[in-house]
Coordinates of C-alpha atoms and ligand atoms in Angstrom, one line a residue:
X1 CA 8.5 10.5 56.4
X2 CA 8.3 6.9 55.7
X3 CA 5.2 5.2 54.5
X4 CA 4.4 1.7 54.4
X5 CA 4.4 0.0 51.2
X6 CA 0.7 -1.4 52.1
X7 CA -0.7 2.1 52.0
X8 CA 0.4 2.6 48.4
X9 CA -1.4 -0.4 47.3
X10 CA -4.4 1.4 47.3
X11 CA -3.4 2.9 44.4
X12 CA -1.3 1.9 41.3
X13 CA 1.0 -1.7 41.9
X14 CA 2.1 -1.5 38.4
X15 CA 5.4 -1.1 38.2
X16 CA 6.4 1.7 35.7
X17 CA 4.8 3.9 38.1
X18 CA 7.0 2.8 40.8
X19 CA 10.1 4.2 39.0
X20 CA 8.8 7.5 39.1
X21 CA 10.7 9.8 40.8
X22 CA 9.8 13.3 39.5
X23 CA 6.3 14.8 37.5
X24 CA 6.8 17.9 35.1
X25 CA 3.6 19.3 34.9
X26 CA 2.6 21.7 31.8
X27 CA 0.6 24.6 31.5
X28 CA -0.4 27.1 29.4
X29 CA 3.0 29.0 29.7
X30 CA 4.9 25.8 28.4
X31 CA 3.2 26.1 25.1
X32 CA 3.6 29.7 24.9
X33 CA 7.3 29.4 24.9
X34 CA 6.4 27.2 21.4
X35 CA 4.1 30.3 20.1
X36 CA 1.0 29.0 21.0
X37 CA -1.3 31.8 21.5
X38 CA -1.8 32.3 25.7
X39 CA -5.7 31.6 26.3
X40 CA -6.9 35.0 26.6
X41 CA -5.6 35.7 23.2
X42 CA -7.4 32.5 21.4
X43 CA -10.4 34.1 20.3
X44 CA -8.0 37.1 18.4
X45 CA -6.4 34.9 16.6
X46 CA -9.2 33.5 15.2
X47 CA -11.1 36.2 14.0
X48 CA -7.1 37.3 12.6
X49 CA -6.7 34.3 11.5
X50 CA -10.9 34.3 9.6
X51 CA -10.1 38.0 8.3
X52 CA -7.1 37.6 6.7
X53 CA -8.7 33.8 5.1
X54 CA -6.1 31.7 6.9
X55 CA -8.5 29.6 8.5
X56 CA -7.1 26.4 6.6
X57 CA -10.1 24.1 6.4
X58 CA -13.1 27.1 5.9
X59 CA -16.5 26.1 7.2
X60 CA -18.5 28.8 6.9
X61 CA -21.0 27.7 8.7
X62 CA -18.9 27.9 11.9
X63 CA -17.2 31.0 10.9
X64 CA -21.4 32.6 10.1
X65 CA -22.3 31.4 13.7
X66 CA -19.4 32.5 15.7
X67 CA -19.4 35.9 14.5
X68 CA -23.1 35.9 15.0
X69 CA -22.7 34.6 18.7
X70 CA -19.8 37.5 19.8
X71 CA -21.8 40.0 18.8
X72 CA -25.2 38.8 20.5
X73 CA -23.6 38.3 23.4
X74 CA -20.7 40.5 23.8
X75 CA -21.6 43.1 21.5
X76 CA -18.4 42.6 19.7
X77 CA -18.9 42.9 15.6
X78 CA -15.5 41.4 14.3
X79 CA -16.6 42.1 10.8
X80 CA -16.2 45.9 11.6
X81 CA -13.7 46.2 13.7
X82 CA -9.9 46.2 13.7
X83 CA -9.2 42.3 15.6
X84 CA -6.1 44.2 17.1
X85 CA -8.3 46.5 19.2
X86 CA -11.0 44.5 20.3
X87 CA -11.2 43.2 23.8
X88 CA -12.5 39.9 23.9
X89 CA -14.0 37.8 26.9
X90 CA -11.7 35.0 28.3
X91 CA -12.5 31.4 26.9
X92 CA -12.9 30.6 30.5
X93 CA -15.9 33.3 30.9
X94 CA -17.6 32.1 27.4
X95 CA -17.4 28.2 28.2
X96 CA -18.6 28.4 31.7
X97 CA -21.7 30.4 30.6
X98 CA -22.4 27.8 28.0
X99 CA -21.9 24.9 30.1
X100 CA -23.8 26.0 33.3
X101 CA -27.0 26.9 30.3
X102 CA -26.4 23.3 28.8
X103 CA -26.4 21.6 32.6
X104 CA -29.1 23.6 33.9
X105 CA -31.1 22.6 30.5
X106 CA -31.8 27.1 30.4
X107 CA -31.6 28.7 26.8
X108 CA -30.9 32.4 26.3
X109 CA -33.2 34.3 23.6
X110 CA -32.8 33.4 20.0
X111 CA -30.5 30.5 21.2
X112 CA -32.8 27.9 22.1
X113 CA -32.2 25.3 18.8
X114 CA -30.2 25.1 15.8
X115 CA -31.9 22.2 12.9
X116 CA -30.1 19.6 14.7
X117 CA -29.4 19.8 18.0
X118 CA -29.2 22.9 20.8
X119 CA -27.8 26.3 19.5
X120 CA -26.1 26.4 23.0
X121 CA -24.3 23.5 22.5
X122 CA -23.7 24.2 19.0
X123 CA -22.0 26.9 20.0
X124 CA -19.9 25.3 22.9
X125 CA -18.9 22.6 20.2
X126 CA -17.9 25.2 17.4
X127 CA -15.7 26.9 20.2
X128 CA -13.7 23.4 21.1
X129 CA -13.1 23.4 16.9
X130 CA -11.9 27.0 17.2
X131 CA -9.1 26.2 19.6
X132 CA -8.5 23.2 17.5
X133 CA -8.2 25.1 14.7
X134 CA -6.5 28.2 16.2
X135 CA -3.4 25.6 17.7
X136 CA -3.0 23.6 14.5
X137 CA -2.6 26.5 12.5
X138 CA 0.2 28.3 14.9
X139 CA 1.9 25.3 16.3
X140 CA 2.5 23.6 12.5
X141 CA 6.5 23.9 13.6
X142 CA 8.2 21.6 15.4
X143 CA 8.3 21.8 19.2
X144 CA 11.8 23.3 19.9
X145 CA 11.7 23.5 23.6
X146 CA 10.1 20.2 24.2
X147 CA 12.0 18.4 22.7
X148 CA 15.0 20.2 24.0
X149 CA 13.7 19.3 27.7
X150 CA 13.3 15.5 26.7
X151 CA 16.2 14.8 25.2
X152 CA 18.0 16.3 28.2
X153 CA 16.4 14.1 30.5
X154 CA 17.1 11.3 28.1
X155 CA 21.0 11.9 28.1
X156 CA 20.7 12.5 32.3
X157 CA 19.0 8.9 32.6
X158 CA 15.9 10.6 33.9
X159 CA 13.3 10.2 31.4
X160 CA 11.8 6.8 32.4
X161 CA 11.9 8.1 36.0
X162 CA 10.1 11.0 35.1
X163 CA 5.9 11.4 34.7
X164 CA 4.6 14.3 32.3
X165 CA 1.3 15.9 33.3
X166 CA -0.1 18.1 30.8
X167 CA -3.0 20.3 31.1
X168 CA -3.0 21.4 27.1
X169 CA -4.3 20.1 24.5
X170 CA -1.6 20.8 21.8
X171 CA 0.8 17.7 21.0
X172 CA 4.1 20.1 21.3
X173 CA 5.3 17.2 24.0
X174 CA 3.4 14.1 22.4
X175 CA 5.3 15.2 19.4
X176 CA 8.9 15.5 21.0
X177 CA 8.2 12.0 23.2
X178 CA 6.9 10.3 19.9
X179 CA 10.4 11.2 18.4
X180 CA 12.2 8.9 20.9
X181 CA 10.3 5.3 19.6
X182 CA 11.0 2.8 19.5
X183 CA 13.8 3.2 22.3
X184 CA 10.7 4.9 24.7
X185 CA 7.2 4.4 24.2
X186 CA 4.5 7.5 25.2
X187 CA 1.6 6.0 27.5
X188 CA -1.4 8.1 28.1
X189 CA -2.5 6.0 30.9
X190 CA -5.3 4.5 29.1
X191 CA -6.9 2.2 26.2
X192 CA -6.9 3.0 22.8
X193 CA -8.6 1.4 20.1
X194 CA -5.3 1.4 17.4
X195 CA -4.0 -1.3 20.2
X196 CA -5.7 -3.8 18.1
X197 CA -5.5 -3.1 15.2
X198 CA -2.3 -2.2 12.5
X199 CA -3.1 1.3 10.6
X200 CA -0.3 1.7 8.3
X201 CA -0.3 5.2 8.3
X202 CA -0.1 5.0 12.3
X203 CA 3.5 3.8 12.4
X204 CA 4.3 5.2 15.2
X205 CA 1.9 3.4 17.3
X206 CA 1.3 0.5 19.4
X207 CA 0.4 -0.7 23.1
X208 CA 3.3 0.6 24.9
X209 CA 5.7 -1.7 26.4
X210 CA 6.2 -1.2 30.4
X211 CA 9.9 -1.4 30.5
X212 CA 9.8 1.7 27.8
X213 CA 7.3 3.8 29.0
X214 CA 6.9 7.3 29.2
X215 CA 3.7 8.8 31.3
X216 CA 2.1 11.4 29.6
X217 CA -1.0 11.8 31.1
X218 CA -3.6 14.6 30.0
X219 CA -5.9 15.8 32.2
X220 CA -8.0 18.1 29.7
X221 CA -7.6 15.7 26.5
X222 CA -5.9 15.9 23.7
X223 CA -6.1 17.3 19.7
X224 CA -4.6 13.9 18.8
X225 CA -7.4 11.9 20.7
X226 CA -11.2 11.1 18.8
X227 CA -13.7 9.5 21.4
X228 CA -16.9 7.6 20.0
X229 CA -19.7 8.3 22.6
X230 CA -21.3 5.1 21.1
X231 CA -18.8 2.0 22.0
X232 CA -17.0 4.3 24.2
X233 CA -13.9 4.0 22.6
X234 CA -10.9 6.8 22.1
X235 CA -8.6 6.2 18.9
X236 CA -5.3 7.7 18.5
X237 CA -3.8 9.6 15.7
X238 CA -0.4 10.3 16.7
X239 CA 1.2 13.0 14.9
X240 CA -1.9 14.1 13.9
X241 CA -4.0 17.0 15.3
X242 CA -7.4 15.0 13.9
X243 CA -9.5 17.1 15.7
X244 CA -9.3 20.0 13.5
X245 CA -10.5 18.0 10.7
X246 CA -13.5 17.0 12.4
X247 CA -14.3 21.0 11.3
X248 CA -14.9 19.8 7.6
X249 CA -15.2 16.0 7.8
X250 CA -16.8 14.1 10.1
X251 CA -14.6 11.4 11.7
X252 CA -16.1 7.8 12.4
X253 CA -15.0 5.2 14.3
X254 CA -13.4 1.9 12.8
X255 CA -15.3 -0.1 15.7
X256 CA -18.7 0.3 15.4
X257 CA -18.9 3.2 13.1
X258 CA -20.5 6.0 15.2
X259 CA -19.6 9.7 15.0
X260 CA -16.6 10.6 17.1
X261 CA -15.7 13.7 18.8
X262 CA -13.0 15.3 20.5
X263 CA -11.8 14.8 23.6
X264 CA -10.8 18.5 25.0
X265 CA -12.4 19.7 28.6
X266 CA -11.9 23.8 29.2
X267 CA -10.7 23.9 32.2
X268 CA -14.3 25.2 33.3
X269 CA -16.1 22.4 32.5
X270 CA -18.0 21.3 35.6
X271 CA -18.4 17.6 35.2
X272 CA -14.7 17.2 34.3
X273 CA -14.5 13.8 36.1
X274 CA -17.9 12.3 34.0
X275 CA -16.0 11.1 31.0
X276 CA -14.2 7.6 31.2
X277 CA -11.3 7.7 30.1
X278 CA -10.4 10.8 32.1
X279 CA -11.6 9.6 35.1
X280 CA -8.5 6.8 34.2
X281 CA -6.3 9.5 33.5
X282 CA -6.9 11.4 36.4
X283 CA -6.6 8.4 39.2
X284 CA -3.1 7.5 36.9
X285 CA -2.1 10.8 37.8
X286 CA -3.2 10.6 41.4
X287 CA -1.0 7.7 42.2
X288 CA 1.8 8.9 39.8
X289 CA 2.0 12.4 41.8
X290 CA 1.7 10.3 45.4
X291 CA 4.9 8.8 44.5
X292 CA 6.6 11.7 43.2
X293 CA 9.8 13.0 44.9
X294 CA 9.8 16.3 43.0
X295 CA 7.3 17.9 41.1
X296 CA 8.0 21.0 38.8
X297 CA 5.2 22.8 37.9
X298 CA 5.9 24.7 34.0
X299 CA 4.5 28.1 32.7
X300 CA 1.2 27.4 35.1
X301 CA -0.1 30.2 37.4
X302 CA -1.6 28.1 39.9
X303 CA -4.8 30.2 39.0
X304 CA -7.9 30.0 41.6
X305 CA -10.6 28.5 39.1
X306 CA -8.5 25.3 39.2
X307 CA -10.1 23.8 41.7
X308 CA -9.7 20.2 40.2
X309 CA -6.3 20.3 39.8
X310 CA -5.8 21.5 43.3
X311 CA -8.1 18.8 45.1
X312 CA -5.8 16.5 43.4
X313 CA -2.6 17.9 44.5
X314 CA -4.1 18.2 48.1
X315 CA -5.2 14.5 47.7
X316 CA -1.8 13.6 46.9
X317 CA 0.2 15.5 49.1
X318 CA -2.1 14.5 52.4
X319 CA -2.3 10.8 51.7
X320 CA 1.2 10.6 51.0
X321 CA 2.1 12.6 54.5
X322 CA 4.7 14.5 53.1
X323 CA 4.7 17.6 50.3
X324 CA 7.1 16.7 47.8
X325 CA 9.7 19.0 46.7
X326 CA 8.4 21.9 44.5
X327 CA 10.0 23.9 41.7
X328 CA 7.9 26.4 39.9
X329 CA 9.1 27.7 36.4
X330 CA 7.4 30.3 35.3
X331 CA 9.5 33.4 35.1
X332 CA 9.9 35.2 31.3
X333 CA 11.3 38.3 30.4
X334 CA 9.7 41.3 30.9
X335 CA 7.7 39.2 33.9
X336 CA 6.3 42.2 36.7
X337 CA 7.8 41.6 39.9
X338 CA 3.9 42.2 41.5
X339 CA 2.8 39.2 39.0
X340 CA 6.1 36.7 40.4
X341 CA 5.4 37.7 44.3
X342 CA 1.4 37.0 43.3
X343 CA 2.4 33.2 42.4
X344 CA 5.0 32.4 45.2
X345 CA 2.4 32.9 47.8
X346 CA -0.2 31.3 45.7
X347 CA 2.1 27.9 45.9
X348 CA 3.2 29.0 49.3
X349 CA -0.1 29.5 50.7
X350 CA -1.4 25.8 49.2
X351 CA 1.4 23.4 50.0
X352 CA 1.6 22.4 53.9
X353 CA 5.5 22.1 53.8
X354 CA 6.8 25.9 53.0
X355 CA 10.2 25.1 52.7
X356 CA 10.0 22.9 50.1
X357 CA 8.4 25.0 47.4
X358 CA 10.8 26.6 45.4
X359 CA 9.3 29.2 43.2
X360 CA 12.5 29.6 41.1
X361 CA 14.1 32.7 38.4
X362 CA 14.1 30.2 35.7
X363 CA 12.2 30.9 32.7
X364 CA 10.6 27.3 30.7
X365 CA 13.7 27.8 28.0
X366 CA 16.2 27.7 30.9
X367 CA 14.6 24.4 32.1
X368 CA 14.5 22.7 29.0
X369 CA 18.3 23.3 28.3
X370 CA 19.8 23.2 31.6
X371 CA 17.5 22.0 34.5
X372 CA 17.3 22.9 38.2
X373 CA 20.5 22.3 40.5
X374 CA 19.1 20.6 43.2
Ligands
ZN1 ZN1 -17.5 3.4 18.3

């Protein structure tokens, strides 16, 4: 179907989106192919990782509260059990109880305040530094895969045609992108403060030219990214996964010198959209998937609970007229034929144009190193 070009000026004119021909979008699975511990496994790792005193930067505080907090509300005592055999909730389950408590302004028994602020939202906070901590600590390796994948699409002359959409916070494809300056520069789709001024120690960095750009656009934050609620500014520190030393330092910001904090939404967080600068992420990647010709969806399930993403992809695909061409990557080994049949029809079921989603045999390895035939 052809569209007019009129129509498209409702969204982006700029013209490094307009070169965009295909969107890779991460998940979860993507990052697992790296070792990064699958989300239901997070919360085991930490207590592993608190028992064994790995936890690199030890606040005990956080470590007294969250062990405190499991077994109040889950009845799980980590401090007397085996991690290996405990069963924990999903991070999911945990956040959206907190969050609905802290929107509904509700408290729950012996929760209601900490000295400085709510206990509730204590909690919620010291749960965003777990993650934090939990992916710096496995992902300290390089990023094999991802950088694999990029420099493939480098050498087929598809890399500044191509838009990445990530839903993790981990930097495993910041990290491979970053490797390519100054010959391509990573854009985020937004503003940070390190345009203006020159940190030595962020050599890496600086506003990214159009002609070079790479979209990499993060629709639940980033480890890498410290937002000041005061000036409403975010500040990059590429290479850097800043957020996990927020655990033992506070971080303040060079503009106007108020606290910072990180910038990572759970995927249950119900007022996704409020924040600023994800609201700007979020319409980049509405007019960057509009455009797209192909879009291939890596290690993500498509799960239910995503209603965000999925009002976007609807958005997209109905104001555009057509579905683009879908490939889903998802298969590893060992994967249950049950579980693959569960996300074909999943995609199937979404997407208006059937034939054009492909849910492929093609584990995220295989992509990175050979592509799709198409
Ligand atoms: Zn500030």
């Amino acid at each position: 179907m052809i569209f007019s070009k009129k129509f498209f000026n409702i969204y982006q004119k700029e013209e490094e989106i307009e070169k965009i021909e295909d969107v890779i979008f991460l998940g979860a699975g993507a990052s697992a192919s790296e070792g990064a511990p699958v989300q239901g496994a997070l919360f085991k790792e930490y207590f592993r990782l608190y028992k064994d005193g790995e936890i690199p930067y030890t606040n005990s505080e956080i470590n007294t509260r969250l062990v405190k907090f499991f077994n109040a509300f889950f009845g799980i005592n980590v401090n007397q059990r085996k991690v290996e055999n405990i069963s924990f909730p999903s991070f999911e389950e945990i956040l959206g109880i907190l969050e609905l408590s802290i929107n509904r302004q509700e408290s729950f028994r012996d929760y209601s305040f900490s000295p400085a602020k709510p206990l509730i939202q204590q909690i919620r906070e010291d749960l965003i530094f777990l993650i934090a901590i939990v992916l710096d600590k496995k992902l300290e390796t390089t990023p094999q895969y991802h950088e694999i994948l990029v420099n493939r699409l480098k050498k087929e002359k598809r890399l500044s045609k191509t838009c990445f959409i990530s839903l993790n916070y981990d930097i495993l494809i910041d990290n491979a992108l970053i490797k390519l300056f100054p010959e391509y520069h990573v854009d985020y789709g937004v503003e940070f403060t390190n345009f203006e001024r020159k940190i030595e120690s962020v050599k890496y960095w600086e506003r990214p030219d159009p002609k070079k750009s790479i979209f990499l656009l993060k629709l639940h934050g980033s480890l890498n990214w410290l937002y000041c609620p005061t000036c409403i500014s975010l500040t990059l520190t590429p290479l850097e996964k800043r957020v996990a030393k927020l655990v033992f330092e506070p971080q303040y910001c060079d503009m106007c010198g108020g606290e910072m904090i990180p910038i990572i939404i759970p995927p249950t967080f119900f007022k996704v959209m409020s924040n600023f600068f994800l609201q700007k992420i979020w319409r980049k990647a509405e007019s960057v998937l509009t455009r797209a010709r192909r879009i291939f969806f890596c290690g993500y399930s498509f799960p239910d609970a995503d209603v965000h993403i999925k009002y976007l992809l609807k958005r997209t695909e109905i104001n555009k007229g057509s579905t683009p061409e879908i490939f889903i990557i998802n298969n590893h080994e060992g994967k249950p034929l049950y579980q693959k049949e569960e996300e074909e029809w999943r995609y199937k079921r979404f997407f208006k144009e059937k034939e054009k989603v492909h849910y492929t045999s093609y584990s995220f390895q295989e992509f990175c190193e050979q592509g799709i035939n198409t």
